[in-house]
Coordinates of C-alpha atoms in Angstrom, one line a residue:
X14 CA -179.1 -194.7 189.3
X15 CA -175.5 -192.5 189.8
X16 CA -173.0 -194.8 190.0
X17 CA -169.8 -193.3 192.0
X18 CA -166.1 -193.4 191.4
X19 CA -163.9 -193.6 194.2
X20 CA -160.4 -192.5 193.4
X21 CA -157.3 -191.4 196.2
X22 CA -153.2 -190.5 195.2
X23 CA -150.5 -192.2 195.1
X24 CA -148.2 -190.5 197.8
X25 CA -144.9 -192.4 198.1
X26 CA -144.0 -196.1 197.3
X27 CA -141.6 -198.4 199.6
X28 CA -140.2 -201.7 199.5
X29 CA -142.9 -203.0 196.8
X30 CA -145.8 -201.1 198.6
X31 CA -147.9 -198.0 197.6
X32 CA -149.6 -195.9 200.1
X33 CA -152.0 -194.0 198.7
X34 CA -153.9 -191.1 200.4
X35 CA -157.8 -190.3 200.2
X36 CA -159.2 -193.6 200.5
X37 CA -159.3 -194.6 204.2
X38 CA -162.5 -194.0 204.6
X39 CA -163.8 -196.6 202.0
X40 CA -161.1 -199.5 202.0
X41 CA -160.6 -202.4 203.6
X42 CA -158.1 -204.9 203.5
X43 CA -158.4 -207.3 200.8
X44 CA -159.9 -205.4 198.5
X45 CA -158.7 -204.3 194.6
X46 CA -157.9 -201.1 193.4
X47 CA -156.3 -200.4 190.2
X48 CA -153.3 -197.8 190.0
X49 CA -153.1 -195.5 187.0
X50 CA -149.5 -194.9 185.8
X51 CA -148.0 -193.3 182.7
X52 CA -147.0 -197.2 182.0
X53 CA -150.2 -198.5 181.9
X54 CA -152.5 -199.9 184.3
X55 CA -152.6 -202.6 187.1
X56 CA -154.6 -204.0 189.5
X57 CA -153.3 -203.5 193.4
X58 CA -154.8 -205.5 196.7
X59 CA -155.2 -203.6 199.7
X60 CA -153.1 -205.1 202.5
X61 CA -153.1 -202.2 205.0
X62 CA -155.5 -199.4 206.1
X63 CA -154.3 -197.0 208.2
X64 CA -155.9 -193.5 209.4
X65 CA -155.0 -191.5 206.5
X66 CA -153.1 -193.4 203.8
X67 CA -153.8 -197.1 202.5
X68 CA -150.9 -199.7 201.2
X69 CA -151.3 -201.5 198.4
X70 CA -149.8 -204.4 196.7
X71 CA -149.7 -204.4 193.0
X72 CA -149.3 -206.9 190.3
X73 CA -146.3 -205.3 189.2
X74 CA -144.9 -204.3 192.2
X75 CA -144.1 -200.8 192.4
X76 CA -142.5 -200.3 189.1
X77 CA -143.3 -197.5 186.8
X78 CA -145.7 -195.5 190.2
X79 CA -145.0 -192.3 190.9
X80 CA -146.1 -189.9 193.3
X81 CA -149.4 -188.5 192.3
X82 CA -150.8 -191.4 190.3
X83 CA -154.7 -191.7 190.4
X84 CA -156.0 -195.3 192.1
X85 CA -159.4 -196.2 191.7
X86 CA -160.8 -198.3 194.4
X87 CA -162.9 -201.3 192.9
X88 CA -164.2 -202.9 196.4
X89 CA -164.0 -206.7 197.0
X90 CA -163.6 -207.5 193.9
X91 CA -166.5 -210.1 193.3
X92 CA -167.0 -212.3 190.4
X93 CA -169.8 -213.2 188.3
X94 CA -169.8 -217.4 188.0
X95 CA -171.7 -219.1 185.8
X96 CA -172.6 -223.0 184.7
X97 CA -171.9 -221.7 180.9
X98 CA -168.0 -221.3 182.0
X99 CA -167.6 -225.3 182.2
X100 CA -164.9 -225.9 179.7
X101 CA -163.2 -222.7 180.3
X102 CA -159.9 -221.0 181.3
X103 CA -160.1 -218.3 183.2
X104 CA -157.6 -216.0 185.5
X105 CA -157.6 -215.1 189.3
X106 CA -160.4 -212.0 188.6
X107 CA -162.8 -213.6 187.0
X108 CA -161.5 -212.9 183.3
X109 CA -160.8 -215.6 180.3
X110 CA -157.6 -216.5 179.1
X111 CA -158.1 -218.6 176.2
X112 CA -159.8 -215.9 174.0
X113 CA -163.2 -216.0 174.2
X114 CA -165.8 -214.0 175.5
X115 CA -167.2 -215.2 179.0
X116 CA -170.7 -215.1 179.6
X117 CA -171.4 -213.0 183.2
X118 CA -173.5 -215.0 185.6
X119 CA -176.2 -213.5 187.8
X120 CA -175.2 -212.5 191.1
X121 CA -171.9 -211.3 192.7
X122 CA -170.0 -214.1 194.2
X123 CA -167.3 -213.0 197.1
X124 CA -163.8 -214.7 196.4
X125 CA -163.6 -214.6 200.3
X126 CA -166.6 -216.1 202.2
X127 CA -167.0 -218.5 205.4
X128 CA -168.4 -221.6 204.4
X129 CA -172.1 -223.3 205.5
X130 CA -172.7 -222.9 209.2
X131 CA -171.2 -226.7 211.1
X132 CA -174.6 -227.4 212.5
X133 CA -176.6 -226.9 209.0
X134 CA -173.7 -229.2 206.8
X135 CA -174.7 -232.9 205.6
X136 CA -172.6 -235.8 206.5
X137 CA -170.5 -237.4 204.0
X138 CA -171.6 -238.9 201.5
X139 CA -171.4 -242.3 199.5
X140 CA -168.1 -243.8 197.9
X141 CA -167.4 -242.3 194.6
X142 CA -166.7 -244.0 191.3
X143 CA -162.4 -242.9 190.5
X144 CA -161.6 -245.0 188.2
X145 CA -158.2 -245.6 190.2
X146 CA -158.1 -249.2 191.8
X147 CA -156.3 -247.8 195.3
X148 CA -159.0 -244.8 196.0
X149 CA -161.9 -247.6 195.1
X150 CA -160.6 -250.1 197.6
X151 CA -158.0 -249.0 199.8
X152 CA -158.4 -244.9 199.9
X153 CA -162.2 -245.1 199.7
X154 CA -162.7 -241.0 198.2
X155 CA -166.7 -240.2 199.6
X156 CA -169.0 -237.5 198.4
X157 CA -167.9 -234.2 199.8
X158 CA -164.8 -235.5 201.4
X159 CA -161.7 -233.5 201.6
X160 CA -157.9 -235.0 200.9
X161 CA -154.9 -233.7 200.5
X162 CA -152.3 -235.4 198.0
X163 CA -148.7 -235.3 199.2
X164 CA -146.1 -235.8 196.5
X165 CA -142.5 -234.0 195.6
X166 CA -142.1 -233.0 191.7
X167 CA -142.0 -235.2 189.2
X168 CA -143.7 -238.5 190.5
X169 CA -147.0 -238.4 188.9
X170 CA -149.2 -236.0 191.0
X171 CA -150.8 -233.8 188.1
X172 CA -151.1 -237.2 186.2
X173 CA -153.4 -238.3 189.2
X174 CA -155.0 -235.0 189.4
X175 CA -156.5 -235.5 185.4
X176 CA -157.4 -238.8 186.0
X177 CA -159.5 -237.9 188.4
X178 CA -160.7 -235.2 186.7
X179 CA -161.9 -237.9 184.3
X180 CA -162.7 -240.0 186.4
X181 CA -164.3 -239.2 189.4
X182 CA -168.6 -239.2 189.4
X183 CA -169.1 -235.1 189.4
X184 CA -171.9 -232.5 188.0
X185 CA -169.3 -230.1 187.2
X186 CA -165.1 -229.9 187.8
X187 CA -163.3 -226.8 189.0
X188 CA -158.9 -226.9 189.1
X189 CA -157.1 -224.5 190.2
X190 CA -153.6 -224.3 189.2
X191 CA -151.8 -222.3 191.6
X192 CA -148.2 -221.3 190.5
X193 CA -147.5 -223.9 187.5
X194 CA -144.8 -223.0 185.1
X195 CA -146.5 -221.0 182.3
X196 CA -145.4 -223.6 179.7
X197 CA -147.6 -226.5 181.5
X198 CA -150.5 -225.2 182.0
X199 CA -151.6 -225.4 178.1
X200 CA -149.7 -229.0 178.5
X201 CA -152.2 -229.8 181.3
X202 CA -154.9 -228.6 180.1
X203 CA -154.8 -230.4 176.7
X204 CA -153.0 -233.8 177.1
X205 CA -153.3 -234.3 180.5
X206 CA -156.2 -233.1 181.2
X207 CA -157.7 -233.6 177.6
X208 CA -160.6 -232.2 175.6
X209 CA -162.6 -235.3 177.7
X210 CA -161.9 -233.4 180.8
X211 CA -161.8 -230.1 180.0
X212 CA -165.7 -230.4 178.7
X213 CA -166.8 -230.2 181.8
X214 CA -164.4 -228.2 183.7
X215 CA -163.5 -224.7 184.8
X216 CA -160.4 -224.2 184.8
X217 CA -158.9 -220.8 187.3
X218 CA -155.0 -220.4 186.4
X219 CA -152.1 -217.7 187.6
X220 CA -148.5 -218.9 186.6
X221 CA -145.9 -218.7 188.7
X222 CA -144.8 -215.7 186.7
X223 CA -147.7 -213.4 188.4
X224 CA -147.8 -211.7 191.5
X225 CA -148.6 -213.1 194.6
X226 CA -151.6 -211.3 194.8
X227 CA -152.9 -213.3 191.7
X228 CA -151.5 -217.3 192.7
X229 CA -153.3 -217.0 196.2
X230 CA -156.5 -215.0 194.8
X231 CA -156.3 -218.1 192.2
X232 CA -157.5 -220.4 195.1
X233 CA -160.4 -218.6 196.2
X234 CA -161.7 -217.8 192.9
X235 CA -161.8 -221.5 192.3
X236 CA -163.6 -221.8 195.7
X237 CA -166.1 -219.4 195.3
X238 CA -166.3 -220.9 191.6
X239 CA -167.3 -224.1 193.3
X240 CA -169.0 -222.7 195.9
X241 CA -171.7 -221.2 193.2
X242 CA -172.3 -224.5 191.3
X243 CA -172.4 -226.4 194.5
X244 CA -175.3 -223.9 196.0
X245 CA -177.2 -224.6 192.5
X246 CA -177.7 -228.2 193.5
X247 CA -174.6 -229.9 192.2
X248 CA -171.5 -232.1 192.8
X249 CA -168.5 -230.0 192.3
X250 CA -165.4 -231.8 192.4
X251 CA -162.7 -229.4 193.0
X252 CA -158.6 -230.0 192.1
X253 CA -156.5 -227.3 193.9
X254 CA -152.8 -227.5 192.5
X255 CA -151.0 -227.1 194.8
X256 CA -151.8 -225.3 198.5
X257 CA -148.3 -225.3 199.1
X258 CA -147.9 -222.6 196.4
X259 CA -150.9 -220.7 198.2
X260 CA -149.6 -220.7 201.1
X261 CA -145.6 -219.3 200.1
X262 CA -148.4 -216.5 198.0
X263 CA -149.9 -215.6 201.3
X264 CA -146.3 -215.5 202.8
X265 CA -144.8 -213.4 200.3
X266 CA -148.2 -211.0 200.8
X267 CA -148.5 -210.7 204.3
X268 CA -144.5 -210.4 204.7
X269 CA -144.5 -207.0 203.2
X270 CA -147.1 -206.0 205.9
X271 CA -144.2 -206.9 208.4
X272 CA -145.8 -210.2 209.7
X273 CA -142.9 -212.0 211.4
X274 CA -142.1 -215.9 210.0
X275 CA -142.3 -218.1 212.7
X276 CA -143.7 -222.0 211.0
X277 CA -139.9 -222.3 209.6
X278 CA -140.4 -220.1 206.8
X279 CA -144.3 -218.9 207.6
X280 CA -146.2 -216.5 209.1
X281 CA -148.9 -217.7 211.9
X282 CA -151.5 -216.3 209.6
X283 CA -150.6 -219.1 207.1
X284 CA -152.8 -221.7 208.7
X285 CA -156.1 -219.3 209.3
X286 CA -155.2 -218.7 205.3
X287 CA -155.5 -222.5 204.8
X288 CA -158.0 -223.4 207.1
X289 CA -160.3 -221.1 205.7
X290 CA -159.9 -222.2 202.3
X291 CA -160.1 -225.8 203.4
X292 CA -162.8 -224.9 205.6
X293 CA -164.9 -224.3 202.6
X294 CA -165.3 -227.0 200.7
X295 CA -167.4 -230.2 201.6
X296 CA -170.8 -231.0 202.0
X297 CA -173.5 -228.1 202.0
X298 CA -176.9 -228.3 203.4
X299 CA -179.8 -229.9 203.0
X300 CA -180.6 -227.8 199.6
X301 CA -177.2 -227.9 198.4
X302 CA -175.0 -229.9 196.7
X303 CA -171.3 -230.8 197.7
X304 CA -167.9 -230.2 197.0
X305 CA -165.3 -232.9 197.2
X306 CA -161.9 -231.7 196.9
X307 CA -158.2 -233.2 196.9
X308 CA -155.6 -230.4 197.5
X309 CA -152.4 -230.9 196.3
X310 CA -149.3 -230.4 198.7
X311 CA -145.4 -230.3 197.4
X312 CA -143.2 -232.2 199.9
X313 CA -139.6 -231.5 199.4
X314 CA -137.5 -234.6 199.8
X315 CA -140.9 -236.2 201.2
X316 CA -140.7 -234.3 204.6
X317 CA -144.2 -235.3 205.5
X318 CA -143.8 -232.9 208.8
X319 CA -142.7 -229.4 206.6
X320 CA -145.3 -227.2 207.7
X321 CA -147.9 -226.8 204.6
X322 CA -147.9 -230.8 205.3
X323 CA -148.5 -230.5 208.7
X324 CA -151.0 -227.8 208.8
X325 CA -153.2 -229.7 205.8
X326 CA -153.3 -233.4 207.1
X327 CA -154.6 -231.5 210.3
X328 CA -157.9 -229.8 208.9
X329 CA -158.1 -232.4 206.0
X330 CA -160.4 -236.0 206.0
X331 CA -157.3 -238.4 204.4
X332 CA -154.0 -238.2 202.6
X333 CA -152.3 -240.1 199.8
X334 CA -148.8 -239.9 199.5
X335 CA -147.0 -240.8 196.0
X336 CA -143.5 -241.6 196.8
X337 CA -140.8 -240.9 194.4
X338 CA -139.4 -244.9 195.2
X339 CA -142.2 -246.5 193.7
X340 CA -142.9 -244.2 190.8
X341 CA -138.9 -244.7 189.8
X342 CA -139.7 -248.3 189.6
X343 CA -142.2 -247.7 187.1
X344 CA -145.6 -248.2 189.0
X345 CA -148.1 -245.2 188.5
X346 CA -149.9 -244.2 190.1
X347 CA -147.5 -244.1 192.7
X348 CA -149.4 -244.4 195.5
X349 CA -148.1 -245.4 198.6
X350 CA -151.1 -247.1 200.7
X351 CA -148.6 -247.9 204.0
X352 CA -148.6 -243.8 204.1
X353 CA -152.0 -243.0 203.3
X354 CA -155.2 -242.7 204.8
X355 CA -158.4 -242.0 204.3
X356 CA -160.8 -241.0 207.1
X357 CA -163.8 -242.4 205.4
X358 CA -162.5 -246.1 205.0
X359 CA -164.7 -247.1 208.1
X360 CA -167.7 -246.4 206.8
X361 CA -167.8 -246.2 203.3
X362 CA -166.9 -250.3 202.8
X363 CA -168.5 -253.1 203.4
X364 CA -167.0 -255.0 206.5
X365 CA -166.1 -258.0 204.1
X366 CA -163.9 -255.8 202.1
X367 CA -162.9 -254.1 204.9
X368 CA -161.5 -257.5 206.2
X369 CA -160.0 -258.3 202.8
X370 CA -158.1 -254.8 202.8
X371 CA -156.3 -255.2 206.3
X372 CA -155.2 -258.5 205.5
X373 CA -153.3 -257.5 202.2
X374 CA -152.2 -254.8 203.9
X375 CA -150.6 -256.8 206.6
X376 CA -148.8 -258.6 203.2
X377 CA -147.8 -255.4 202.2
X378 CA -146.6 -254.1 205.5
X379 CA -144.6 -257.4 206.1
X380 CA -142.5 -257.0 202.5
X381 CA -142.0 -253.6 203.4
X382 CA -140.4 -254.7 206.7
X383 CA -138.2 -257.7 205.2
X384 CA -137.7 -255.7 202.0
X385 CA -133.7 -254.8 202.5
X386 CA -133.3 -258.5 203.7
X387 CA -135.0 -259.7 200.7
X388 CA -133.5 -257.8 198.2
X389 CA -130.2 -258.5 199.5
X390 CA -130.2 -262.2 199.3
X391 CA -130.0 -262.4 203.4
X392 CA -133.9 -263.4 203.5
X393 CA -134.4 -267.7 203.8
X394 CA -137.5 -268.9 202.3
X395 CA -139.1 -271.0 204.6
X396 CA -138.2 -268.7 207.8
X397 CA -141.5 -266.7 207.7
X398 CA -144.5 -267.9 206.4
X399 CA -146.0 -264.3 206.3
X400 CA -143.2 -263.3 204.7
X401 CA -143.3 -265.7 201.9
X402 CA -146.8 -264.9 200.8
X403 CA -146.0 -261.0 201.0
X404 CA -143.4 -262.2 198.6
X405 CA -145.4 -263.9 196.8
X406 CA -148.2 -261.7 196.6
X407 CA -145.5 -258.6 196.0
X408 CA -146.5 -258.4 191.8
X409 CA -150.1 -259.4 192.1
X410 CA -150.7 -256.0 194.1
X411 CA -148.4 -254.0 192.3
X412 CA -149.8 -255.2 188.9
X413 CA -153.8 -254.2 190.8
X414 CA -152.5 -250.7 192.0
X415 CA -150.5 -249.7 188.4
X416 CA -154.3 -250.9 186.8
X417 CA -152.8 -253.7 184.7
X418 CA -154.9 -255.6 183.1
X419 CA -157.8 -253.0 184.1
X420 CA -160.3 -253.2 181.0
X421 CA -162.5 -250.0 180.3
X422 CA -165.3 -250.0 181.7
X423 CA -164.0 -251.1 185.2
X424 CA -166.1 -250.0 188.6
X425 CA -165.4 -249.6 191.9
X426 CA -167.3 -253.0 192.6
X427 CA -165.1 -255.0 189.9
X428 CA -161.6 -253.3 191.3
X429 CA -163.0 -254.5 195.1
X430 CA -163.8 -257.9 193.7
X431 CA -160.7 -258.5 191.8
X432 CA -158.9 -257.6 195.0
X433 CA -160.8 -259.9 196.8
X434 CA -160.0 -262.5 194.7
X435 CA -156.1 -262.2 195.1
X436 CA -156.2 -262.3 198.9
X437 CA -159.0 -265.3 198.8
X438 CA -156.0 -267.4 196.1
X439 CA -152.9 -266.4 198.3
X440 CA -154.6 -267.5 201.3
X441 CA -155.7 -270.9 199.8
X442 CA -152.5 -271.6 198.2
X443 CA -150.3 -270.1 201.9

């Protein structure tokens, strides 16, 4: 078998673009090409094909291209998954980053596919062991159910991630850290995440450093990762970290294409992006396994309405929200259930729980409401009897949802009970 080279020229370069002649006929957008200079070599994505000349976007931007530099077109740019890569870093292409040879799988897996047809996909599936008091009671977390987690920096959201990384009942783990600071992700990876975690994870970063072409090519490498070890049969649970970073790559990428902003800051194509990514994951067919995933989503100042937030909790099965008030006060994880939702709560509990759950969050509701009087003296004991219990029964659920007292070994079914058990005392003793 020949195999063929393609190759076209580099004819001029403008505003961080490349348009490169003799390869119109083979391109299409999306795909990777890699640019030839006297610097080196780098690896481009085509963004735009016209009738003679292509533009690319390269890792690099368009330093050190001149006129006349050879690009070599490489076509979608497939990888190669495999089950041996549990336990490994890669990068956005496929390639490992901590060192080590990586085994090549198989088949060619596209980074960009359409997930299972909507009439062939199982239903959810049952609750999920987490580890994490609040997703085994109140934010029930199903087999091949998708949530987003909404938090701002610093209040505990890639603490939450690993634990459910270590957590969570899963065949294999894929994260995808999308934009991190350089320095964390080794942080991440070994004490967050720990050598516990990492065993049976695949791990697909691009630092905030790279090019956008690498942070959004990051999330669908992940995808596809977990698209391959969920069409073997298995449970993939997948941690995207964070969307929001996606989503300002695919702005940055589709920008120098001269895409108009429109979603205060984004282009309309930013929600097709998301939605197909989104799209997905979830259950598979009959013969497949499923992927459960929890996306992570960066609210600034918790704005719950900026767009990546708006455009997720539409196409997405729940949201919990950590707010920076609670995790100040020293409770992680700081989860705040008032704000959060999960879509599977109806029918992934039994209706006794189910009862037990709306009336302590009716307590928590009614502290939430009185809280300013309370804390300000103005509040009479004796004025509200709802009131008193919710003040009552204010440390008991903080000390269940910061897993005080929670003894290794802990299931879902002993976190449900043990709630149980507070609400059935502050009844008797209200």
């Amino acid at each position: 078998m020949t195999s063929v080279s393609r190759f076209g020229l580099v004819a001029k370069t403008a505003a961080g673009l490349v348009h490169v002649t003799g390869l119109s006929s083979f391109a299409r957008v999306g795909d990777l090409a890699l640019l030839s200079t006297n610097d080196g070599e780098m690896i481009a994505e085509v963004v735009d094909v016209e009738k003679s000349t292509i533009q690319l976007l390269p890792e690099a931007g368009g330093t050190g291209v001149a006129v006349g530099d050879v690009v070599w077109h490489f076509g979608s740019g497939d990888i190669y998954p495999d089950v041996s890569w549990a336990g490994r870093i890669i990068d956005s292409y496929g390639k490992p980053l901590d060192g080590m040879p990586l085994a090549r799988g198989p088949v060619a897996y596209p980074v960009r596919c359409g997930p299972p047809a909507s009439s062939t996909r199982k239903r959810l599936g049952l609750p999920l062991e987490t580890g994490i008091p609040a997703l085994n009671t109140f934010l029930p977390l199903v087999r091949g159910q998708r949530i987003g987690l909404f938090a701002g920096s610093g209040v505990g959201k890639s603490t939450l991630l690993a634990s459910l990384a270590q957590g969570v009942e899963a065949d294999h783990i894929v994260i995808a850290l999308v934009g991190e600071r350089g320095r964390e992700v080794r942080e991440f990876i070994e004490d967050t995440l720990g050598e516990s975690g990492l065993k049976r994870a695949v791990v697909v970063a691009a630092t905030s450093d790279q090019s956008a072409v690498s942070r959004r090519r990051a999330a669908w490498t992940a995808m596809a990762t977990a698209e391959y070890l969920r069409n073997q049969g298995s449970h993939v649970l997948l941690l995207v970290d964070s969307v929001t970073r996606f989503c300002e790559a695919h702005r940055e990428i589709v920008a120098t294409t001269g895409e108009a902003a429109s979603l205060r800051g984004f282009p309309p194509s930013t929600t097709q992006a998301l939605m197909e990514l989104c799209e997905r994951a979830g259950p598979g067919t009959d013969i497949q396994g499923d992927i459960t995933a929890v996306f992570s989503v960066l609210v600034a100042g918790s704005d719950m309405d900026e767009p990546v937030a708006d455009m997720v909790r539409g196409v997405l099965d729940g949201h919990i929200v950590l707010d920076r008030a609670i995790a100040e006060r020293g409770r992680f994880p700081a989860i705040d259930i008032l704000r959060s939702v999960s879509r599977s709560f109806v029918k992934a509990l039994a209706p006794e729980l189910k009862s037990t759950i709306k009336k302590a969050k009716l307590l928590m509701s009614s502290y939430d409401d009185a809280e300013v009087m309370i804390q300000t003296g103005l509040y009479q004991p004796g004025s509200d009897q709802i009131i008193d219990r919710a003040i009552k029964a204010r440390p008991q659920f903080e000390g269940f949802l910061s897993m005080v007292d929670r003894q290794d070994g802990y299931s879902a079914k002993d976190d449900q009970l043990r709630l149980t058990e507070i609400v059935a005392e502050l009844e008797k003793d209200g």
